[in-house]
Coordinates of C-alpha atoms in Angstrom, one line a residue:
X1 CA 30.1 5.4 -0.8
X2 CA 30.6 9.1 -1.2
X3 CA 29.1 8.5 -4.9
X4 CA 26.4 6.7 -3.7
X5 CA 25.3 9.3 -1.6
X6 CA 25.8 11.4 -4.5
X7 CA 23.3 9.7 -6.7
X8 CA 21.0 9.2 -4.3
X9 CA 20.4 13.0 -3.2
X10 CA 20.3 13.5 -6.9
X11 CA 17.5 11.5 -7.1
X12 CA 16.1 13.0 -4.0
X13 CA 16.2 16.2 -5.6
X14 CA 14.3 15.1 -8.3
X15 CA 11.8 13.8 -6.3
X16 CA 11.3 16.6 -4.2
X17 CA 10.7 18.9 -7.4
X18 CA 8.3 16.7 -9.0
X19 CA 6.5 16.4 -5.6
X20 CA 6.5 20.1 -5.5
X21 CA 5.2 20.5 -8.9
X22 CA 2.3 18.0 -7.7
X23 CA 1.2 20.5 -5.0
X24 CA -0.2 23.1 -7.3
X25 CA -3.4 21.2 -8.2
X26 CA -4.3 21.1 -4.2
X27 CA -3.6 25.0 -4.1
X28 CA -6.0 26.2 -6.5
X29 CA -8.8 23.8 -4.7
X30 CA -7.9 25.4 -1.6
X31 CA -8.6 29.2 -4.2
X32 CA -11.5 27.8 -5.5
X33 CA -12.8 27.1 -1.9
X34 CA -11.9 30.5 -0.8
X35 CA -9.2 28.5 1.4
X36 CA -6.8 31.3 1.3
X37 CA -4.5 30.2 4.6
X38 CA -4.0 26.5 3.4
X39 CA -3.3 28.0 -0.2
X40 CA -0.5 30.4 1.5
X41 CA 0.9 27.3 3.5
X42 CA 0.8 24.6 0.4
X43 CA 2.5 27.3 -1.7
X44 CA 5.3 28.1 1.2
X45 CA 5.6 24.0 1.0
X46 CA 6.1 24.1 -2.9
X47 CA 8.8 26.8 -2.9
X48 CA 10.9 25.6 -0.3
X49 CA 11.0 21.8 -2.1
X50 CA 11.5 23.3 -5.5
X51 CA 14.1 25.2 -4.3
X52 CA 15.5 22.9 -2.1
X53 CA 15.0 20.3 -4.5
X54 CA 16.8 22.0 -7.8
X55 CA 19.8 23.1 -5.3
X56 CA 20.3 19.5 -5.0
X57 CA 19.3 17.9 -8.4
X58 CA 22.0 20.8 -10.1
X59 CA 24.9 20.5 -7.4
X60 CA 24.9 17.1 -7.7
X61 CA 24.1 16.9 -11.9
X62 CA 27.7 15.9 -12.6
X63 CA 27.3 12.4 -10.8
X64 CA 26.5 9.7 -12.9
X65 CA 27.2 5.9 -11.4
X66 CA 26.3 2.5 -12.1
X67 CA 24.1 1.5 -10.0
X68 CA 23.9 -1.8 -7.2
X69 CA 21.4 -3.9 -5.4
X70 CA 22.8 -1.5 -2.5
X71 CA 21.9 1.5 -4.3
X72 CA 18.7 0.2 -4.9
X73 CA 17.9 -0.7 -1.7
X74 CA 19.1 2.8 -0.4
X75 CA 16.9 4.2 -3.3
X76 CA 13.7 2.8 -2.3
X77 CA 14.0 3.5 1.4
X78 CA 14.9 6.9 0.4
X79 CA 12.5 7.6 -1.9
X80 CA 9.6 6.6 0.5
X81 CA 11.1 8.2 3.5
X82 CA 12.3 11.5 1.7
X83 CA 8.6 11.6 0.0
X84 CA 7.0 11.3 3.4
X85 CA 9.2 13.7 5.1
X86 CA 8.3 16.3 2.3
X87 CA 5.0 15.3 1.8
X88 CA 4.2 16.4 5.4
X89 CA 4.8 20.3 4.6
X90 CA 1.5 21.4 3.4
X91 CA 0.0 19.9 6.5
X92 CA 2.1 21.3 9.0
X93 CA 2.4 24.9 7.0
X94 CA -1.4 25.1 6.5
X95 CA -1.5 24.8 10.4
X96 CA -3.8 21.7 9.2
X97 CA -1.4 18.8 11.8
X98 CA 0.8 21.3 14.1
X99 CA 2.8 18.6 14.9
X100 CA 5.6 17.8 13.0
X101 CA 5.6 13.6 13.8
X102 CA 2.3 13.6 13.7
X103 CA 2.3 15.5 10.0
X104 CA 4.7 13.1 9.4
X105 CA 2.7 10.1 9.8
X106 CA -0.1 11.9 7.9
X107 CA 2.1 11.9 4.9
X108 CA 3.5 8.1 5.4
X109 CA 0.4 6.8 5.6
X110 CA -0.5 8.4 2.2
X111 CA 3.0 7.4 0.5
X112 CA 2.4 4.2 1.9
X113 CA -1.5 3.4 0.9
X114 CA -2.1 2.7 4.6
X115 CA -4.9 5.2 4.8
X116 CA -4.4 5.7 9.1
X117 CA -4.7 9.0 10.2
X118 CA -3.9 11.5 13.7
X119 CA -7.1 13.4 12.5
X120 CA -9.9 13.2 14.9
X121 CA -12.7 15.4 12.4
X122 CA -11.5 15.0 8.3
X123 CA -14.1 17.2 7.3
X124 CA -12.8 20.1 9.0
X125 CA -10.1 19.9 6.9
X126 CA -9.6 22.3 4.0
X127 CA -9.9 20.9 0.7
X128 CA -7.0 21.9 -1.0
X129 CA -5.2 19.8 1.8
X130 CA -7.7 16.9 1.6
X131 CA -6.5 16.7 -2.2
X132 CA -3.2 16.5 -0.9
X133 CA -3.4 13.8 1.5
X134 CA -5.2 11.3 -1.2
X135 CA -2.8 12.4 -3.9
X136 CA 0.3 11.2 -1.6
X137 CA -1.4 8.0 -1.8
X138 CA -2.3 7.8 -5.3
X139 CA 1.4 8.9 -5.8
X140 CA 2.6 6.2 -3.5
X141 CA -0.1 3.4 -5.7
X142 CA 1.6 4.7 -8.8
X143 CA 4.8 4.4 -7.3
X144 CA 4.9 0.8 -6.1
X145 CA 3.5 -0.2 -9.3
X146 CA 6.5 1.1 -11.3
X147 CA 8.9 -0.1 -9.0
X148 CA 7.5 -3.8 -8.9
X149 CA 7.9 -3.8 -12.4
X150 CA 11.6 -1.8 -12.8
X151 CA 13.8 -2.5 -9.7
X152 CA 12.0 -4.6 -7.6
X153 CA 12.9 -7.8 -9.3
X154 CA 16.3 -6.7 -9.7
X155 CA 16.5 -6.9 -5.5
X156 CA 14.6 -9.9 -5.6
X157 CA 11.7 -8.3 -3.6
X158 CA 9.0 -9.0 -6.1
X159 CA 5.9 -11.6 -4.9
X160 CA 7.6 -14.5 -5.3
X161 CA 11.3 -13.7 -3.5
X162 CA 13.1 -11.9 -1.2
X163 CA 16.4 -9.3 -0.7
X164 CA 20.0 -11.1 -1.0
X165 CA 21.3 -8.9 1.6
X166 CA 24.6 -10.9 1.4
X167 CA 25.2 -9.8 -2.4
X168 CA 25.0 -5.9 -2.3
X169 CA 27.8 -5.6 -5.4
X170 CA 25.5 -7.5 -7.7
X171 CA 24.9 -4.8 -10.3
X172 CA 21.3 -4.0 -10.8
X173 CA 20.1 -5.1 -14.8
X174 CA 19.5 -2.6 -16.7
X175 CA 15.4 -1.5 -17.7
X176 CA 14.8 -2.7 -20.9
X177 CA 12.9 -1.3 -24.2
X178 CA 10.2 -4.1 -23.0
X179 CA 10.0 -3.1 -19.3
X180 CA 9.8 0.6 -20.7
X181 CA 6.9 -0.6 -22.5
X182 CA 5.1 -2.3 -19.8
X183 CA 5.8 0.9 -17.2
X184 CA 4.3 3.2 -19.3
X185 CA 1.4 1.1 -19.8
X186 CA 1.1 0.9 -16.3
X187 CA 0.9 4.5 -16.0
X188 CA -1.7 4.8 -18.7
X189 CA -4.2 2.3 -16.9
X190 CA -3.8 3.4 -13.8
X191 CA -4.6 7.3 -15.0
X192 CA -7.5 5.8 -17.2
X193 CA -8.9 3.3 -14.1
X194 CA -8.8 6.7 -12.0
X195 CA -10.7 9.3 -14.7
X196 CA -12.9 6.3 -15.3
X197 CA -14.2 5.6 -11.6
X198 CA -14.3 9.5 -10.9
X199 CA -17.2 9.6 -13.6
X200 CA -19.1 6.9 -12.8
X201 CA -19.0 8.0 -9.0
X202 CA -19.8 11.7 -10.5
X203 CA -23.1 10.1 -12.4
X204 CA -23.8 7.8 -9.7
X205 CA -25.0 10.2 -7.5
X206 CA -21.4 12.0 -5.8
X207 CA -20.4 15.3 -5.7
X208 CA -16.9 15.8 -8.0
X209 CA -15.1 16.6 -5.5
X210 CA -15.9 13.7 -3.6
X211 CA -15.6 11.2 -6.8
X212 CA -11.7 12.1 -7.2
X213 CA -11.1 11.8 -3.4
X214 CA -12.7 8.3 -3.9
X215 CA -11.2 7.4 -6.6
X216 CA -7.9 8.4 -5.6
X217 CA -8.5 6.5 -2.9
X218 CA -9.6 3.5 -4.5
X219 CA -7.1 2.8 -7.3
X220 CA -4.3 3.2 -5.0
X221 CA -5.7 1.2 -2.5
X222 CA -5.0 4.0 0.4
X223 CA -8.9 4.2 1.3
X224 CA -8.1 8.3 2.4
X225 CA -11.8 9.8 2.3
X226 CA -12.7 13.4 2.8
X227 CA -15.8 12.2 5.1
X228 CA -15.1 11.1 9.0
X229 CA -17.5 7.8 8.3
X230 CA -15.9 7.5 4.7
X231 CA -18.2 5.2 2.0
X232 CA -20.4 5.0 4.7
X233 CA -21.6 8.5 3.8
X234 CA -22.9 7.5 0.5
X235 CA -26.1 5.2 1.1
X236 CA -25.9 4.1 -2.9
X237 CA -25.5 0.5 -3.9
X238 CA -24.1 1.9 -7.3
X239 CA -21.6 4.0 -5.7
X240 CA -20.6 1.2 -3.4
X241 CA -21.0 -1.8 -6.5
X242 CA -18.2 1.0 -8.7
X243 CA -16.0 1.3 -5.4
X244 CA -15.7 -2.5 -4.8
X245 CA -15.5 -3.1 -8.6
X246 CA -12.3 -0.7 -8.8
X247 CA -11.2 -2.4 -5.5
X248 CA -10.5 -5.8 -7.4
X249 CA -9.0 -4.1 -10.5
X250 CA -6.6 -2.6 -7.9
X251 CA -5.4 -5.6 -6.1
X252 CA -5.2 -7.3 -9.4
X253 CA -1.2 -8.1 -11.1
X254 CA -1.2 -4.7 -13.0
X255 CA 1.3 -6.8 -15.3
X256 CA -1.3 -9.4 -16.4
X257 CA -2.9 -6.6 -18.7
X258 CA -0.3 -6.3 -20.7
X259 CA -0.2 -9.9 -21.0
X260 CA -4.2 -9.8 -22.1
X261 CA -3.6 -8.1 -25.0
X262 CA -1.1 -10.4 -26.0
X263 CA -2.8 -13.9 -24.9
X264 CA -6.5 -12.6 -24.4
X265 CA -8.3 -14.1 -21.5
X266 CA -6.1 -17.0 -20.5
X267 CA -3.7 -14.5 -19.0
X268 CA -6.4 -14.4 -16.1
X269 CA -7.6 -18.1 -16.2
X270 CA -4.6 -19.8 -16.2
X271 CA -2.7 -17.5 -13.7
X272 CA -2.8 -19.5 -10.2
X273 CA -2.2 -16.5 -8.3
X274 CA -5.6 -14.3 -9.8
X275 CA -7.6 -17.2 -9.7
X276 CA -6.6 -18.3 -5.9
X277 CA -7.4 -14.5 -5.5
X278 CA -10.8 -14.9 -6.3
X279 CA -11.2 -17.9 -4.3
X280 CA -10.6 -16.3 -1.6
X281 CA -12.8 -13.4 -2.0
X282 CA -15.5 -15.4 -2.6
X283 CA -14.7 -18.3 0.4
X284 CA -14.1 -15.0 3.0
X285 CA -17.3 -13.3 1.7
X286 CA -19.8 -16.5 2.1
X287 CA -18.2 -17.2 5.8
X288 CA -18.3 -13.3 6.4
X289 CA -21.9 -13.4 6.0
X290 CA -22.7 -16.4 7.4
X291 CA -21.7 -15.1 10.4
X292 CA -24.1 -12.4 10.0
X293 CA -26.7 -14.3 9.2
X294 CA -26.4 -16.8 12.4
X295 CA -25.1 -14.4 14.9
X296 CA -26.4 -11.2 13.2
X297 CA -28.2 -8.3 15.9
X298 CA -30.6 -7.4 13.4
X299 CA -29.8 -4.5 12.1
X300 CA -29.9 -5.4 8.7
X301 CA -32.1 -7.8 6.0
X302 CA -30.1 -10.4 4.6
X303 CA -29.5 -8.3 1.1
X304 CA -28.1 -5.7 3.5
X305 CA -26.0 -8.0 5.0
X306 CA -24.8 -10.1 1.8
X307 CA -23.5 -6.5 0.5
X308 CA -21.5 -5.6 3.3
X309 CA -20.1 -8.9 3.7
X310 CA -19.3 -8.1 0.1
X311 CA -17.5 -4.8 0.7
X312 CA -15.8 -5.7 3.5
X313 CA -14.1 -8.7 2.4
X314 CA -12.8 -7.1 -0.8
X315 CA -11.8 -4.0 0.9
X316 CA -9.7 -6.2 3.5
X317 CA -8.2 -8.5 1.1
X318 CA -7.2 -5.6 -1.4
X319 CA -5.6 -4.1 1.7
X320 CA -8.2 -0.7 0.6
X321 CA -9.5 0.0 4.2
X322 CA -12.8 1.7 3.0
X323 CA -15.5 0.7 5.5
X324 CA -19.4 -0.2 4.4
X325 CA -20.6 -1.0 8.0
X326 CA -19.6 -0.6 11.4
X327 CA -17.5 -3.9 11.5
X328 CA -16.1 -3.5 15.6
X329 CA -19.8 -4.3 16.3
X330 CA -19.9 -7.7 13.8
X331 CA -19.4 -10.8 15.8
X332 CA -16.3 -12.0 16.3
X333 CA -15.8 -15.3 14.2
X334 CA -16.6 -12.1 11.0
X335 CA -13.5 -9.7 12.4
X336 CA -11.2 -12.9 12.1
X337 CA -12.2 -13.3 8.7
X338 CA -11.1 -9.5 7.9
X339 CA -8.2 -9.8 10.4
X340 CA -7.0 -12.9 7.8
X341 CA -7.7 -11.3 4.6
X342 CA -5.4 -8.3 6.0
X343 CA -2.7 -10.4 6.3
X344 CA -2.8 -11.8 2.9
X345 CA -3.3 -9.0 0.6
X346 CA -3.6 -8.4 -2.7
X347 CA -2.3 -9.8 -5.7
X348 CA 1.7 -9.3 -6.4
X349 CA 2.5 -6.4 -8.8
X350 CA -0.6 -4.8 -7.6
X351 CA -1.2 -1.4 -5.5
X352 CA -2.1 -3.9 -2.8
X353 CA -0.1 -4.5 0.2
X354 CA 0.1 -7.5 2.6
X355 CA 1.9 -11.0 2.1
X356 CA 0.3 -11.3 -1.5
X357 CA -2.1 -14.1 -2.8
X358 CA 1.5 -15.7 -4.7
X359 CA 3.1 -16.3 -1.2
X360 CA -0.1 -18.0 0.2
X361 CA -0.3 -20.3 -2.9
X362 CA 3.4 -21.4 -2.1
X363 CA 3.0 -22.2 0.8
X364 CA 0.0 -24.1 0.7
X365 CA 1.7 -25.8 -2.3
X366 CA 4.6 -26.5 0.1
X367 CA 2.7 -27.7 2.9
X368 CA 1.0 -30.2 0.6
X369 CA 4.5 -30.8 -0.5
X370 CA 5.1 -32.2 3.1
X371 CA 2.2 -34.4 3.7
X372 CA 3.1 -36.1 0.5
X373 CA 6.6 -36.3 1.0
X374 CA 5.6 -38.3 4.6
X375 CA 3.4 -40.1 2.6
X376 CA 6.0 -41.3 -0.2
X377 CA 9.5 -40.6 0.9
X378 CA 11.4 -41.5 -2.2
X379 CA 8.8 -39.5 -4.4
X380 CA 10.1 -36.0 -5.9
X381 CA 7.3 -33.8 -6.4
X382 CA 8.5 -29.8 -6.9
X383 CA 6.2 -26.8 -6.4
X384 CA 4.6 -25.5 -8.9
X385 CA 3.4 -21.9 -9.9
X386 CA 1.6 -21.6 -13.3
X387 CA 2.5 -25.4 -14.5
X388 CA 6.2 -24.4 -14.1
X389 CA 8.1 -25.5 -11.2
X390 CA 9.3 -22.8 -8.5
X391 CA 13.0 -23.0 -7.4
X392 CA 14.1 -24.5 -4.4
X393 CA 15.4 -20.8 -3.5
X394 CA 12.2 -19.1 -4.1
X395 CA 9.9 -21.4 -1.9
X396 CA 12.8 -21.0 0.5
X397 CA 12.3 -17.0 0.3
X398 CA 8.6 -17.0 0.5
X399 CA 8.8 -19.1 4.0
X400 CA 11.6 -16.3 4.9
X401 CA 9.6 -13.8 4.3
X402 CA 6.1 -14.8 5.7
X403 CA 8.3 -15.6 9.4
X404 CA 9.7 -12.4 9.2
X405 CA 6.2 -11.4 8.9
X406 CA 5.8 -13.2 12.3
X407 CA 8.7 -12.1 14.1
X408 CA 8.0 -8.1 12.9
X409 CA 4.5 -8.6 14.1
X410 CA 4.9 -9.7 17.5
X411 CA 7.6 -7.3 18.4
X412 CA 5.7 -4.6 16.6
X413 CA 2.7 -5.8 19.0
X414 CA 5.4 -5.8 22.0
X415 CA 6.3 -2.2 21.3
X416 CA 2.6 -1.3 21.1
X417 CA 1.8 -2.8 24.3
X418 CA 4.2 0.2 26.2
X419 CA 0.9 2.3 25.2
X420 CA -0.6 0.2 28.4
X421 CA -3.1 -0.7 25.3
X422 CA -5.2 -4.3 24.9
X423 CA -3.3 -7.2 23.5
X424 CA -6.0 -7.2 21.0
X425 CA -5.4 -3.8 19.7
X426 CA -1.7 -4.5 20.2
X427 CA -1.6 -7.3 17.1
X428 CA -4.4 -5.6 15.3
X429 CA -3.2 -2.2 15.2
X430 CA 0.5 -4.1 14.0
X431 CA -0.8 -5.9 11.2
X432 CA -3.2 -3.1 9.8
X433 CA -0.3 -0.8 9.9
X434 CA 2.5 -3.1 8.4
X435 CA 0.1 -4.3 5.6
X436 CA -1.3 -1.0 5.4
X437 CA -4.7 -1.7 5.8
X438 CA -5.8 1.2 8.3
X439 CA -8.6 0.3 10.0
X440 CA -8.4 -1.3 13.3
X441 CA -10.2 -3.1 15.7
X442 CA -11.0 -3.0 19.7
X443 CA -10.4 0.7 21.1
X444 CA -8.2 1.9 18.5
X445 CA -11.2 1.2 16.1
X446 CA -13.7 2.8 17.8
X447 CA -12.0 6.3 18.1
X448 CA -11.1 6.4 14.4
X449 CA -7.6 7.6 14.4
X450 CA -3.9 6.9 16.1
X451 CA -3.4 10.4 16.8
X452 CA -3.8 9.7 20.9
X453 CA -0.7 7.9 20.6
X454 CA 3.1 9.0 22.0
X455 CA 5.6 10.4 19.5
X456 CA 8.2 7.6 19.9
X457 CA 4.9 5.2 19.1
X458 CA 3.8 7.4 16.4
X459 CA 7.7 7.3 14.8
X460 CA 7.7 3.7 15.3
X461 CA 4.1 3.1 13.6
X462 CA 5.1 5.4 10.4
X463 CA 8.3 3.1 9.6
X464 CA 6.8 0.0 9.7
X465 CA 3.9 1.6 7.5
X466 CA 7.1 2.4 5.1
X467 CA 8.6 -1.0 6.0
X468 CA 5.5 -3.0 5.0
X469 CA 5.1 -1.1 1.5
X470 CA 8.5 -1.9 0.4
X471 CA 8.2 -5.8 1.7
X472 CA 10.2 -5.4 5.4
X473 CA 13.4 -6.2 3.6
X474 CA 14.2 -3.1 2.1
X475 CA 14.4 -1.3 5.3
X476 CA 15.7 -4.2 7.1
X477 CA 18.5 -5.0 5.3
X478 CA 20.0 -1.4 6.0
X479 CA 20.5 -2.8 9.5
X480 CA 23.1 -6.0 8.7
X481 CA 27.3 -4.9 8.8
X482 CA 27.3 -6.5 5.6
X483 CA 25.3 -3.9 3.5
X484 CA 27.6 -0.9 4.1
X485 CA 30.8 -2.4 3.7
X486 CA 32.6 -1.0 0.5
X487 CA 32.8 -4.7 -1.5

């Protein structure tokens, strides 16, 4: 265990120098801007983690250890944790958040690609720190992305399965030439998808600042804007057709473009998941704006509705959280809709959080399953995912997982409820948090922020942020006797 430990500060360290090395580009904003005290505190953040960070890295060089599905699991957790730990420096140094829990649950939002804030005015904010706070979620994007791909599969939390917390010796495989291959790529399109949306939003009408906020933003799916009513600033259909189209490139399986320049379109086509994921975005948008239409105040003409039935279902189902329209005034049948699409998510291998379109097409598979297995008895009829059938173990994981999902939602809306809050806010709040969504409904929704919150709530709110990126299990399993024994 004592190596263990080793290795994982070691990695720690490297994280916290690369982190610090990330800074730099928010403190020569915050020069450009003439932002000279939030230069002074992002620089005191970036010598105290590089420091910090190379004292560990070098003490701890010598440590070299094969790594287990414990390690991994510890690696993960740490990695998010120790990154959101650090990552709330610059704000608290600045004298930006002056409270360290509530700096802290600044920066896990970002790492996490929740998007929440404590902030009550954004644009008061310098912009050196701004840049900061959508860079820890573009980090955190990038991040998930590599991980779904490398180790995640390896600990059997990728979409389709779960942790096997009763096997932590299992050695983790080692990454391949081919998942080398595909990482990289990842990186490469998710840098190119970034530049790429920054200049269209910079033609389109924003300033450039604002594009790489958005697209930051955007691509990572943490919806962190440097304006208090976010897209809603922008009154452009261009800007708003480029944010939605980058929204559904986002919550797409960064994997299957790898695959298209092997198999061409059929990689999209005959994936169940990506086309299920379309179904629904189009199914959520045509009921989202027929409740407009029949229960609509008449604010808007139908166009205007039709597009913010439109932005709102794709920014809800891709777990984004950018907001077109002043949804706590839509009707209420249109809020369930959103409420629905936060729960399922994105697609898996995406930036995307929630329960994943993959999980919602096994289960609907399974529950067909049932009916026919009333039906028919004797007949043996497996699920299948992609014309291939899904183990017995892996529909088995996927209804693990989604009650979890349950369980962790109503005592995350039981813990709320000490706030002496609504019982809607209470399950809202909890599922916008755990998916990391970010927008919420009912009172917490109309002030804009969590930042009237206690700390214990705050502290609370920030790990299941965490908890919800890394899919529940990887936190969770830290609690059971079983992970910490030495065999």
């Amino acid at each position: 265990m004592r190596c263990t430990f080793g290795a994982l500060f070691k990695s720690l360290g490297m994280i916290t120098v690369v982190l610090s090395i990330a800074m730099l580009p928010p403190v020569l904003v915050c020069v450009y801007y003439g932002e000279h005290h939030a230069a002074a505190g992002l620089f005191h953040a970036i010598w105290v983690g590089f420091i910090v960070g190379m004292a560990m890295f070098l003490l701890l060089r010598h440590i070299h250890k094969e790594a287990t599905v414990r390690d991994g699991f510890l690696l993960l957790a740490a990695i998010w944790i120790g990154a959101s730990v650090f990552g709330a420096f610059p704000y608290y140094f600045a004298d930006v958040i002056t409270n360290p829990i509530d700096a802290f649950f600044e920066s896990a939002s970002g790492f996490s690609t929740t998007g929440a804030t404590v902030l009550d005015d954004v644009e008061s904010v310098p912009h050196g720190i701004l840049l900061w706070r959508s860079m820890t979620s573009w980090i955190g994007g990038l991040g998930i992305l590599l991980f779904a791909v490398a180790l995640m599969p390896s600990l059997g939390i990728n979409g389709t399965s779960v942790a096997e917390p009763d096997k932590p010796s299992v050695r983790i495989n080692h990454i391949t030439p081919k998942i080398r291959r595909i990482c990289l790529g990842l990186f490469v399109s998710y840098t190119l998808m970034t530049l790429i949306e920054t200049l269209l939003l910079f033609f389109g009408g924003m300033g450039f600042f604002d594009a790489v906020i958005h697209s930051l933003g955007t691509v990572s799916t943490g919806g962190f804007s440097n304006y208090n009513n976010g897209v809603m600033h922008f009154d452009s259909i261009f800007i708003r057709v480029v944010i939605v189209f980058f929204m559904i490139v986002a919550g797409t399986n960064f994997t299957m473009f790898y695959s298209f320049s092997r198999r061409g379109i059929k990689a999209f086509t005959e994936d169940t998941e990506y086309m299920a994921y379309w179904g629904i975005m189009i199914i959520s948008f045509l009921l989202i704006f027929a409740g407009l239409f029949f229960i609509n105040t008449g604010y808007y003409s139908h166009a205007g509705n039709a597009a913010n039935s439109a932005f709102m279902a794709v920014s809800a189902l891709t777990t984004t959280g950018y907001v077109s329209d002043n949804y706590i005034l839509w009707p209420a049948f249109a809020q369930m809709i959103l409420v629905l699409l936060m729960i399922i998510g994105g697609c898996s291998s995406s930036t995307s959080s929630g329960n994943k379109v993959v999980r919602l097409v096994v289960l609907a598979k399974l529950v067909l399953h049932g009916i026919q297995t009333r039906l028919h008895p004797n007949v043996v009829k497996p699920v299948k995912l992609n014309r291939k059938d899904v183990p017995n173990d892996t529909v088995s994981a996927v209804s693990n997982h989604m009650f979890l999902f349950v369980i962790i939602v109503f005592v995350g809306a039981f813990i709320m409820s000490l706030e002496n809050i609504s019982m809607d806010d209470c399950f809202t709040a909890t599922i916008s948090l755990m998916n990391n969504v970010g927008p919420c409904f009912g009172w917490i929704g109309t002030e804009g922020n969590f930042g009237n919150f206690s700390i214990l709530t705050k502290i609370f709110m920030s790990f299941i942020m965490i908890a919800g990126r890394l899919e529940f299990y990887t936190i969770l399993v830290m609690f059971t006797p079983g992970f910490w024994r030495a065999h």
